[in-house]
Structure formats: structure tokens, C-alpha cells
PDB file of C-alpha atoms in Angstrom:
ATOM      1  CA  UNK B   1      -6.770 189.324 110.704  1.00  0.00           C
ATOM      2  CA  UNK B   2      -9.415 187.096 112.244  1.00  0.00           C
ATOM      3  CA  UNK B   3      -6.802 184.405 112.889  1.00  0.00           C
ATOM      4  CA  UNK B   4      -4.497 186.931 114.567  1.00  0.00           C
ATOM      5  CA  UNK B   5      -7.339 188.287 116.710  1.00  0.00           C
ATOM      6  CA  UNK B   6      -8.392 184.764 117.697  1.00  0.00           C
ATOM      7  CA  UNK B   7      -4.797 183.904 118.591  1.00  0.00           C
ATOM      8  CA  UNK B   8      -4.527 187.043 120.716  1.00  0.00           C
ATOM      9  CA  UNK B   9      -7.705 186.006 122.516  1.00  0.00           C
ATOM     10  CA  UNK B  10      -6.250 182.586 123.291  1.00  0.00           C
ATOM     11  CA  UNK B  11      -3.047 184.194 124.568  1.00  0.00           C
ATOM     12  CA  UNK B  12      -5.017 186.494 126.882  1.00  0.00           C
ATOM     13  CA  UNK B  13      -6.989 183.532 128.192  1.00  0.00           C
ATOM     14  CA  UNK B  14      -3.836 181.485 128.805  1.00  0.00           C
ATOM     15  CA  UNK B  15      -2.054 184.202 130.804  1.00  0.00           C
ATOM     16  CA  UNK B  16      -5.185 185.273 132.670  1.00  0.00           C
ATOM     17  CA  UNK B  17      -4.790 184.708 136.417  1.00  0.00           C
ATOM     18  CA  UNK B  18      -8.451 183.857 136.891  1.00  0.00           C
ATOM     19  CA  UNK B  19      -8.201 181.188 134.220  1.00  0.00           C
ATOM     20  CA  UNK B  20      -5.106 179.717 135.895  1.00  0.00           C
ATOM     21  CA  UNK B  21      -6.899 179.754 139.254  1.00  0.00           C
ATOM     22  CA  UNK B  22      -9.901 178.005 137.709  1.00  0.00           C
ATOM     23  CA  UNK B  23      -7.673 175.327 136.172  1.00  0.00           C
ATOM     24  CA  UNK B  24      -6.013 174.699 139.542  1.00  0.00           C
ATOM     25  CA  UNK B  25      -9.468 174.469 141.158  1.00  0.00           C
ATOM     26  CA  UNK B  26     -10.576 171.895 138.588  1.00  0.00           C
ATOM     27  CA  UNK B  27      -7.415 169.857 139.227  1.00  0.00           C
ATOM     28  CA  UNK B  28      -8.152 169.899 142.977  1.00  0.00           C
ATOM     29  CA  UNK B  29     -11.752 168.834 142.327  1.00  0.00           C
ATOM     30  CA  UNK B  30     -10.440 166.040 140.114  1.00  0.00           C
ATOM     31  CA  UNK B  31      -8.201 164.842 142.958  1.00  0.00           C
ATOM     32  CA  UNK B  32     -11.090 164.938 145.440  1.00  0.00           C
ATOM     33  CA  UNK B  33     -13.257 163.072 142.951  1.00  0.00           C
ATOM     34  CA  UNK B  34     -10.721 160.254 142.751  1.00  0.00           C
ATOM     35  CA  UNK B  35     -10.766 159.916 146.529  1.00  0.00           C
ATOM     36  CA  UNK B  36     -14.552 160.079 146.721  1.00  0.00           C
ATOM     37  CA  UNK B  37     -14.901 157.146 144.333  1.00  0.00           C
ATOM     38  CA  UNK B  38     -13.273 154.871 146.900  1.00  0.00           C
ATOM     39  CA  UNK B  39     -16.360 155.171 149.138  1.00  0.00           C
ATOM     40  CA  UNK B  40     -19.746 153.506 148.764  1.00  0.00           C
ATOM     41  CA  UNK B  41     -22.277 156.117 147.657  1.00  0.00           C
ATOM     42  CA  UNK B  42     -25.893 156.276 146.507  1.00  0.00           C
ATOM     43  CA  UNK B  43     -26.756 155.870 142.849  1.00  0.00           C
ATOM     44  CA  UNK B  44     -27.454 159.593 142.411  1.00  0.00           C
ATOM     45  CA  UNK B  45     -24.001 160.506 143.677  1.00  0.00           C
ATOM     46  CA  UNK B  46     -22.414 157.951 141.355  1.00  0.00           C
ATOM     47  CA  UNK B  47     -24.230 159.506 138.380  1.00  0.00           C
ATOM     48  CA  UNK B  48     -23.226 163.005 139.513  1.00  0.00           C
ATOM     49  CA  UNK B  49     -19.571 162.032 139.875  1.00  0.00           C
ATOM     50  CA  UNK B  50     -19.626 160.406 136.442  1.00  0.00           C
ATOM     51  CA  UNK B  51     -20.938 163.655 135.003  1.00  0.00           C
ATOM     52  CA  UNK B  52     -18.248 165.642 136.827  1.00  0.00           C
ATOM     53  CA  UNK B  53     -15.595 163.246 135.597  1.00  0.00           C
ATOM     54  CA  UNK B  54     -16.542 163.787 131.962  1.00  0.00           C
ATOM     55  CA  UNK B  55     -16.832 167.538 132.509  1.00  0.00           C
ATOM     56  CA  UNK B  56     -13.293 167.620 133.935  1.00  0.00           C
ATOM     57  CA  UNK B  57     -11.954 165.572 131.019  1.00  0.00           C
ATOM     58  CA  UNK B  58     -13.674 167.872 128.503  1.00  0.00           C
ATOM     59  CA  UNK B  59     -12.401 170.985 130.306  1.00  0.00           C
ATOM     60  CA  UNK B  60      -8.829 169.698 130.326  1.00  0.00           C
ATOM     61  CA  UNK B  61      -9.110 168.976 126.602  1.00  0.00           C
ATOM     62  CA  UNK B  62     -10.313 172.534 125.943  1.00  0.00           C
ATOM     63  CA  UNK B  63      -7.575 173.970 128.176  1.00  0.00           C
ATOM     64  CA  UNK B  64      -4.843 172.032 126.353  1.00  0.00           C
ATOM     65  CA  UNK B  65      -6.282 173.169 123.013  1.00  0.00           C
ATOM     66  CA  UNK B  66      -6.210 176.812 124.132  1.00  0.00           C
ATOM     67  CA  UNK B  67      -2.595 176.502 125.233  1.00  0.00           C
ATOM     68  CA  UNK B  68      -1.681 174.899 121.909  1.00  0.00           C
ATOM     69  CA  UNK B  69      -3.447 177.536 119.809  1.00  0.00           C
ATOM     70  CA  UNK B  70      -1.937 180.357 121.902  1.00  0.00           C
ATOM     71  CA  UNK B  71       1.601 179.178 121.121  1.00  0.00           C
ATOM     72  CA  UNK B  72       3.446 181.428 118.659  1.00  0.00           C
ATOM     73  CA  UNK B  73       5.182 178.458 117.075  1.00  0.00           C
ATOM     74  CA  UNK B  74       3.321 175.180 117.381  1.00  0.00           C
ATOM     75  CA  UNK B  75       6.554 173.168 117.408  1.00  0.00           C
ATOM     76  CA  UNK B  76       7.564 174.902 120.654  1.00  0.00           C
ATOM     77  CA  UNK B  77       4.499 173.403 122.311  1.00  0.00           C
ATOM     78  CA  UNK B  78       5.715 169.879 121.540  1.00  0.00           C
ATOM     79  CA  UNK B  79       9.255 170.689 122.688  1.00  0.00           C
ATOM     80  CA  UNK B  80       8.042 171.287 126.239  1.00  0.00           C
ATOM     81  CA  UNK B  81       8.037 168.098 128.311  1.00  0.00           C
ATOM     82  CA  UNK B  82       5.227 169.388 130.532  1.00  0.00           C
ATOM     83  CA  UNK B  83       2.987 170.154 127.551  1.00  0.00           C
ATOM     84  CA  UNK B  84       3.489 166.655 126.176  1.00  0.00           C
ATOM     85  CA  UNK B  85       2.906 165.167 129.623  1.00  0.00           C
ATOM     86  CA  UNK B  86      -0.345 167.102 130.092  1.00  0.00           C
ATOM     87  CA  UNK B  87      -1.544 166.195 126.604  1.00  0.00           C
ATOM     88  CA  UNK B  88      -0.939 162.478 127.132  1.00  0.00           C
ATOM     89  CA  UNK B  89      -2.715 162.528 130.506  1.00  0.00           C
ATOM     90  CA  UNK B  90      -5.709 164.343 129.026  1.00  0.00           C
ATOM     91  CA  UNK B  91      -5.977 162.158 125.936  1.00  0.00           C
ATOM     92  CA  UNK B  92      -5.651 158.873 127.807  1.00  0.00           C
ATOM     93  CA  UNK B  93      -8.155 160.052 130.440  1.00  0.00           C
ATOM     94  CA  UNK B  94     -10.764 160.185 127.654  1.00  0.00           C
ATOM     95  CA  UNK B  95     -10.839 156.368 127.654  1.00  0.00           C
ATOM     96  CA  UNK B  96     -14.381 155.330 128.640  1.00  0.00           C
ATOM     97  CA  UNK B  97     -14.381 154.103 132.231  1.00  0.00           C
ATOM     98  CA  UNK B  98     -17.589 152.155 131.664  1.00  0.00           C
ATOM     99  CA  UNK B  99     -15.842 149.667 129.391  1.00  0.00           C
ATOM    100  CA  UNK B 100     -15.134 146.586 131.512  1.00  0.00           C
ATOM    101  CA  UNK B 101     -11.820 145.837 129.800  1.00  0.00           C
ATOM    102  CA  UNK B 102     -10.480 149.387 129.998  1.00  0.00           C
ATOM    103  CA  UNK B 103     -12.124 150.465 133.239  1.00  0.00           C
ATOM    104  CA  UNK B 104      -9.076 149.772 135.426  1.00  0.00           C
ATOM    105  CA  UNK B 105      -6.712 151.581 133.048  1.00  0.00           C
ATOM    106  CA  UNK B 106      -9.066 154.552 132.765  1.00  0.00           C
ATOM    107  CA  UNK B 107      -9.388 154.862 136.541  1.00  0.00           C
ATOM    108  CA  UNK B 108      -5.635 154.675 137.030  1.00  0.00           C
ATOM    109  CA  UNK B 109      -5.066 157.375 134.423  1.00  0.00           C
ATOM    110  CA  UNK B 110      -7.640 159.589 136.127  1.00  0.00           C
ATOM    111  CA  UNK B 111      -5.593 159.236 139.307  1.00  0.00           C
ATOM    112  CA  UNK B 112      -2.569 160.597 137.447  1.00  0.00           C
ATOM    113  CA  UNK B 113      -4.536 163.689 136.484  1.00  0.00           C
ATOM    114  CA  UNK B 114      -3.607 164.965 139.946  1.00  0.00           C
ATOM    115  CA  UNK B 115      -0.020 165.253 138.652  1.00  0.00           C
ATOM    116  CA  UNK B 116      -1.182 168.101 136.437  1.00  0.00           C
ATOM    117  CA  UNK B 117      -0.899 170.207 139.576  1.00  0.00           C
ATOM    118  CA  UNK B 118       2.879 169.748 139.332  1.00  0.00           C
ATOM    119  CA  UNK B 119       3.041 170.712 135.669  1.00  0.00           C
ATOM    120  CA  UNK B 120       0.769 173.733 136.116  1.00  0.00           C
ATOM    121  CA  UNK B 121       2.415 175.359 139.150  1.00  0.00           C
ATOM    122  CA  UNK B 122       5.976 176.626 138.384  1.00  0.00           C
ATOM    123  CA  UNK B 123       7.168 176.206 141.991  1.00  0.00           C
ATOM    124  CA  UNK B 124       6.240 172.523 141.984  1.00  0.00           C
ATOM    125  CA  UNK B 125       7.979 172.079 138.631  1.00  0.00           C
ATOM    126  CA  UNK B 126      11.160 173.556 140.093  1.00  0.00           C
ATOM    127  CA  UNK B 127      10.993 171.129 143.021  1.00  0.00           C
ATOM    128  CA  UNK B 128      10.489 168.100 140.782  1.00  0.00           C
ATOM    129  CA  UNK B 129      13.166 169.135 138.281  1.00  0.00           C
ATOM    130  CA  UNK B 130      15.591 169.796 141.141  1.00  0.00           C
ATOM    131  CA  UNK B 131      14.979 166.327 142.552  1.00  0.00           C
ATOM    132  CA  UNK B 132      15.510 164.688 139.154  1.00  0.00           C
ATOM    133  CA  UNK B 133      18.708 166.652 138.473  1.00  0.00           C
ATOM    134  CA  UNK B 134      20.013 165.774 141.937  1.00  0.00           C
ATOM    135  CA  UNK B 135      19.653 162.026 141.284  1.00  0.00           C
ATOM    136  CA  UNK B 136      23.098 161.575 139.620  1.00  0.00           C
ATOM    137  CA  UNK B 137      24.850 163.139 142.620  1.00  0.00           C
ATOM    138  CA  UNK B 138      22.595 161.292 145.031  1.00  0.00           C
ATOM    139  CA  UNK B 139      23.533 158.047 143.285  1.00  0.00           C
ATOM    140  CA  UNK B 140      27.115 158.267 144.558  1.00  0.00           C
ATOM    141  CA  UNK B 141      25.876 159.041 148.073  1.00  0.00           C
ATOM    142  CA  UNK B 142      23.541 156.048 147.915  1.00  0.00           C
ATOM    143  CA  UNK B 143      26.390 153.846 146.689  1.00  0.00           C
ATOM    144  CA  UNK B 144      28.605 154.896 149.593  1.00  0.00           C
ATOM    145  CA  UNK B 145      25.670 154.413 151.951  1.00  0.00           C
ATOM    146  CA  UNK B 146      25.101 150.889 150.605  1.00  0.00           C
ATOM    147  CA  UNK B 147      28.773 150.068 151.210  1.00  0.00           C
ATOM    148  CA  UNK B 148      28.425 151.186 154.828  1.00  0.00           C
ATOM    149  CA  UNK B 149      25.202 149.198 155.147  1.00  0.00           C
ATOM    150  CA  UNK B 150      26.873 146.107 153.690  1.00  0.00           C
ATOM    151  CA  UNK B 151      29.871 146.314 156.024  1.00  0.00           C
ATOM    152  CA  UNK B 152      27.714 146.753 159.121  1.00  0.00           C
ATOM    153  CA  UNK B 153      25.322 144.011 157.969  1.00  0.00           C
ATOM    154  CA  UNK B 154      28.234 141.585 157.589  1.00  0.00           C
ATOM    155  CA  UNK B 155      29.555 142.498 161.030  1.00  0.00           C
ATOM    156  CA  UNK B 156      26.116 142.226 162.619  1.00  0.00           C
ATOM    157  CA  UNK B 157      25.388 138.884 160.973  1.00  0.00           C
ATOM    158  CA  UNK B 158      28.735 137.514 162.155  1.00  0.00           C
ATOM    159  CA  UNK B 159      28.473 138.707 165.765  1.00  0.00           C
ATOM    160  CA  UNK B 160      24.740 138.628 166.526  1.00  0.00           C
ATOM    161  CA  UNK B 161      23.401 135.685 164.505  1.00  0.00           C
ATOM    162  CA  UNK B 162      23.396 133.376 167.533  1.00  0.00           C
ATOM    163  CA  UNK B 163      21.584 135.983 169.653  1.00  0.00           C
ATOM    164  CA  UNK B 164      18.631 136.507 167.320  1.00  0.00           C
ATOM    165  CA  UNK B 165      18.596 134.708 163.952  1.00  0.00           C
ATOM    166  CA  UNK B 166      15.346 136.489 163.019  1.00  0.00           C
ATOM    167  CA  UNK B 167      17.189 139.801 162.959  1.00  0.00           C
ATOM    168  CA  UNK B 168      20.759 138.795 162.081  1.00  0.00           C
ATOM    169  CA  UNK B 169      20.375 135.400 160.385  1.00  0.00           C
ATOM    170  CA  UNK B 170      22.034 136.384 157.079  1.00  0.00           C
ATOM    171  CA  UNK B 171      23.242 139.442 155.206  1.00  0.00           C
ATOM    172  CA  UNK B 172      19.842 140.311 153.685  1.00  0.00           C
ATOM    173  CA  UNK B 173      17.980 140.087 156.998  1.00  0.00           C
ATOM    174  CA  UNK B 174      20.743 142.124 158.617  1.00  0.00           C
ATOM    175  CA  UNK B 175      20.291 144.822 155.970  1.00  0.00           C
ATOM    176  CA  UNK B 176      16.597 145.044 156.816  1.00  0.00           C
ATOM    177  CA  UNK B 177      17.416 145.221 160.510  1.00  0.00           C
ATOM    178  CA  UNK B 178      19.882 148.035 159.869  1.00  0.00           C
ATOM    179  CA  UNK B 179      17.242 149.910 157.893  1.00  0.00           C
ATOM    180  CA  UNK B 180      14.941 149.533 160.895  1.00  0.00           C
ATOM    181  CA  UNK B 181      17.697 150.922 163.114  1.00  0.00           C
ATOM    182  CA  UNK B 182      18.323 153.843 160.752  1.00  0.00           C
ATOM    183  CA  UNK B 183      14.622 154.795 160.868  1.00  0.00           C
ATOM    184  CA  UNK B 184      14.678 154.521 164.701  1.00  0.00           C
ATOM    185  CA  UNK B 185      11.936 151.875 164.719  1.00  0.00           C
ATOM    186  CA  UNK B 186      12.394 150.287 168.191  1.00  0.00           C
ATOM    187  CA  UNK B 187      16.139 150.196 167.597  1.00  0.00           C
ATOM    188  CA  UNK B 188      16.884 150.318 171.329  1.00  0.00           C
ATOM    189  CA  UNK B 189      15.206 146.901 171.769  1.00  0.00           C
ATOM    190  CA  UNK B 190      17.609 145.444 169.222  1.00  0.00           C
ATOM    191  CA  UNK B 191      20.587 147.117 170.903  1.00  0.00           C
ATOM    192  CA  UNK B 192      19.725 146.039 174.446  1.00  0.00           C
ATOM    193  CA  UNK B 193      19.247 142.465 173.279  1.00  0.00           C
ATOM    194  CA  UNK B 194      22.782 142.248 171.925  1.00  0.00           C
ATOM    195  CA  UNK B 195      24.250 144.208 174.845  1.00  0.00           C
ATOM    196  CA  UNK B 196      23.280 141.353 177.167  1.00  0.00           C
ATOM    197  CA  UNK B 197      25.919 139.244 175.380  1.00  0.00           C
ATOM    198  CA  UNK B 198      28.236 141.981 174.069  1.00  0.00           C
ATOM    199  CA  UNK B 199      28.134 144.959 176.488  1.00  0.00           C
ATOM    200  CA  UNK B 200      30.110 147.153 174.083  1.00  0.00           C
ATOM    201  CA  UNK B 201      27.809 146.486 171.123  1.00  0.00           C
ATOM    202  CA  UNK B 202      26.288 149.946 171.637  1.00  0.00           C
ATOM    203  CA  UNK B 203      29.329 151.256 169.749  1.00  0.00           C
ATOM    204  CA  UNK B 204      28.149 149.299 166.702  1.00  0.00           C
ATOM    205  CA  UNK B 205      24.705 150.918 166.770  1.00  0.00           C
ATOM    206  CA  UNK B 206      25.711 154.467 167.609  1.00  0.00           C
ATOM    207  CA  UNK B 207      28.400 154.643 164.924  1.00  0.00           C
ATOM    208  CA  UNK B 208      26.012 153.220 162.345  1.00  0.00           C
ATOM    209  CA  UNK B 209      23.269 155.709 163.281  1.00  0.00           C
ATOM    210  CA  UNK B 210      25.744 158.583 163.146  1.00  0.00           C
ATOM    211  CA  UNK B 211      26.915 157.599 159.648  1.00  0.00           C
ATOM    212  CA  UNK B 212      23.551 156.689 158.132  1.00  0.00           C
ATOM    213  CA  UNK B 213      20.934 158.850 159.841  1.00  0.00           C
ATOM    214  CA  UNK B 214      23.036 161.963 160.450  1.00  0.00           C
ATOM    215  CA  UNK B 215      25.985 162.209 158.063  1.00  0.00           C
ATOM    216  CA  UNK B 216      24.442 160.725 154.902  1.00  0.00           C
ATOM    217  CA  UNK B 217      21.047 162.333 155.475  1.00  0.00           C
ATOM    218  CA  UNK B 218      22.662 165.768 155.741  1.00  0.00           C
ATOM    219  CA  UNK B 219      24.648 165.063 152.583  1.00  0.00           C
ATOM    220  CA  UNK B 220      21.430 164.220 150.710  1.00  0.00           C
ATOM    221  CA  UNK B 221      19.719 167.355 152.004  1.00  0.00           C
ATOM    222  CA  UNK B 222      22.720 169.488 151.055  1.00  0.00           C
ATOM    223  CA  UNK B 223      22.790 168.149 147.489  1.00  0.00           C
ATOM    224  CA  UNK B 224      19.055 168.662 146.966  1.00  0.00           C
ATOM    225  CA  UNK B 225      19.125 172.189 148.436  1.00  0.00           C
ATOM    226  CA  UNK B 226      22.106 173.134 146.245  1.00  0.00           C
ATOM    227  CA  UNK B 227      20.366 171.926 143.085  1.00  0.00           C
ATOM    228  CA  UNK B 228      17.146 173.682 144.105  1.00  0.00           C
ATOM    229  CA  UNK B 229      18.993 176.976 144.492  1.00  0.00           C
ATOM    230  CA  UNK B 230      20.452 176.585 141.004  1.00  0.00           C
ATOM    231  CA  UNK B 231      17.042 175.765 139.534  1.00  0.00           C
ATOM    232  CA  UNK B 232      15.444 178.757 141.265  1.00  0.00           C
ATOM    233  CA  UNK B 233      18.167 180.994 139.816  1.00  0.00           C
ATOM    234  CA  UNK B 234      17.617 179.520 136.333  1.00  0.00           C
ATOM    235  CA  UNK B 235      13.846 179.925 136.603  1.00  0.00           C
ATOM    236  CA  UNK B 236      14.269 183.527 137.721  1.00  0.00           C
ATOM    237  CA  UNK B 237      16.607 184.258 134.817  1.00  0.00           C
ATOM    238  CA  UNK B 238      14.167 182.705 132.338  1.00  0.00           C
ATOM    239  CA  UNK B 239      11.309 184.735 133.804  1.00  0.00           C
ATOM    240  CA  UNK B 240      13.338 187.939 133.437  1.00  0.00           C
ATOM    241  CA  UNK B 241      14.128 187.117 129.824  1.00  0.00           C
ATOM    242  CA  UNK B 242      10.480 186.390 129.027  1.00  0.00           C
ATOM    243  CA  UNK B 243       9.307 189.596 130.694  1.00  0.00           C
ATOM    244  CA  UNK B 244      11.997 191.607 128.951  1.00  0.00           C
ATOM    245  CA  UNK B 245      13.602 192.810 132.177  1.00  0.00           C
ATOM    246  CA  UNK B 246      17.317 193.542 131.883  1.00  0.00           C
ATOM    247  CA  UNK B 247      19.750 191.078 133.331  1.00  0.00           C
ATOM    248  CA  UNK B 248      22.465 192.329 135.689  1.00  0.00           C
ATOM    249  CA  UNK B 249      25.151 190.509 133.697  1.00  0.00           C
ATOM    250  CA  UNK B 250      23.969 192.137 130.473  1.00  0.00           C
ATOM    251  CA  UNK B 251      24.020 195.560 132.119  1.00  0.00           C
ATOM    252  CA  UNK B 252      27.539 194.947 133.410  1.00  0.00           C
ATOM    253  CA  UNK B 253      28.703 193.891 129.951  1.00  0.00           C
ATOM    254  CA  UNK B 254      27.194 196.998 128.415  1.00  0.00           C
ATOM    255  CA  UNK B 255      28.917 199.199 130.992  1.00  0.00           C
ATOM    256  CA  UNK B 256      32.254 197.507 130.297  1.00  0.00           C
ATOM    257  CA  UNK B 257      31.800 198.019 126.568  1.00  0.00           C
ATOM    258  CA  UNK B 258      30.980 201.698 127.122  1.00  0.00           C
ATOM    259  CA  UNK B 259      34.082 202.123 129.294  1.00  0.00           C
ATOM    260  CA  UNK B 260      36.275 200.505 126.642  1.00  0.00           C
ATOM    261  CA  UNK B 261      34.748 202.726 123.946  1.00  0.00           C
ATOM    262  CA  UNK B 262      35.383 205.847 126.033  1.00  0.00           C
ATOM    263  CA  UNK B 263      39.009 204.797 126.626  1.00  0.00           C
ATOM    264  CA  UNK B 264      39.517 204.278 122.903  1.00  0.00           C
ATOM    265  CA  UNK B 265      38.054 207.713 122.152  1.00  0.00           C
ATOM    266  CA  UNK B 266      40.272 209.313 124.788  1.00  0.00           C
ATOM    267  CA  UNK B 267      43.363 207.631 123.307  1.00  0.00           C
ATOM    268  CA  UNK B 268      42.507 208.906 119.826  1.00  0.00           C
ATOM    269  CA  UNK B 269      42.223 212.476 121.140  1.00  0.00           C
TER     270      UNK B 269
END
């Protein structure tokens, strides 16, 4: 009975909105603390920040322990990628930063504690998962984009090498120049320089910008938005299942089954 009551207490703490808000506040303070350490400060402030750093590490350890103990089945805690990620970040952040050999590693890990904001806020998790799931589709877009880049780089290196070898000397330099053009970094200077020798070279630049900056960029945005919509729908469905709210598809199936049952009863009569 005591174990069940203690578990219920942990569950109430985990789902408490004030507790979640406090955890988010501690994560924000941890991020600000990382930035503050990059400045030169008095000795008292250094001691205070060291104390805050250990307090944050201890709090994260307690928070992870509460989440683990509040789980109905402990194996489900390990199955969640975000739980494992948070646990690793918290455990590694306990490395003493005062140790000269491990100081750099400890500081770097404390920087990654800011990523706990992503794992703790569902909306940020949806964004990150959507981006990761969109990578396979984006890979084909990037491949096609590289082909276009390569073709234009070969053309530019062939035609404009004599005009400016620093920008069009070989295929690799031409690729960098094209990336500069795609990001609109003083691309008109590059175009006007070649137009003095080839007046129609503006066609080369405008077609490349249309393909790379407009067409491919919109394709990337479309893929990411499509995956995000699917992930939002999945997250909403999971939330409805966890809260016990009926799903529209389940209701429709039940109605269809009731209609079939009524038809069968009518046929028997």
C-alpha cells in the first residue's frame, strides 16, 4: 500500500503543471548559466555559479528519478528515446568540472543540457522528429540540387575561368561561388563582372537562382511541412488515446457495426 501511494505521489508530481513549469525554468536558467560562464566575473559570482550548476545537476537527477518511479512499467521508461537521452545528459553532467582532465568534457555536456528543452516540450519534439523523418525525402532533393550545382559549376568554370580565376578557377571553387550566388551574397557583382565579357551571362545566373533558391527551396519547405502535419496528427491521436477520448474512426466503425447488426436482425424478422 505504501509503495502504491508513493507511486501515485510521483505520478501526480510528474503530471503537475507547476512542476513542469519549474523544470522548464531550471532548463532556461541552465542555458543562461552556460552563457554567463563565457564572461569574466568576480570570484563571488564564480562560486555562486558553481553552486547553481551543482544544484541544477542535482535537480535534474531528482526529476529523472521521479519520472522513472512514476512509470507504470519501468521497461517503458527505457523504451522512450527522450527518456534515455535525458538520463544520459543528466548522468554525464555529473562529471566534476573542477577536474583538469575532464573539465572540457564536463563543460561541453553542460551545454547540451539546453537540449532538454526539446525533449521536455512536446511541440519541440514534434518539430525535431518531423525534421528527422523528412531527411530521407530531402536526400533526393539534395541529390538533384547537387546535380544542378555540378552542371552549373562546370559551365561557369569553362566560360568564366579567364575572367576571374578566384571565383571560377576549378569545379570546387565554382561550387562555392554558386553557393554564394544562391544565398544572394553580392551575387550581382559576380554577374556584372562576367557580363562585361558575355552580355548574355545574366541568363546563367537567373536560371540558376530560379532553380536553386526558388524551386528547390519551396520543395524542401513543402516536404518538411507535409511531414510536420503528419506528426501533429499522430501526436494528437496519441494524446486522445492516452486521455481516453474516443477517436472518430473508432466511432465510425462502431456505427457501421451497429448498422450491420440492425440489418441482420431485420433480415431475420
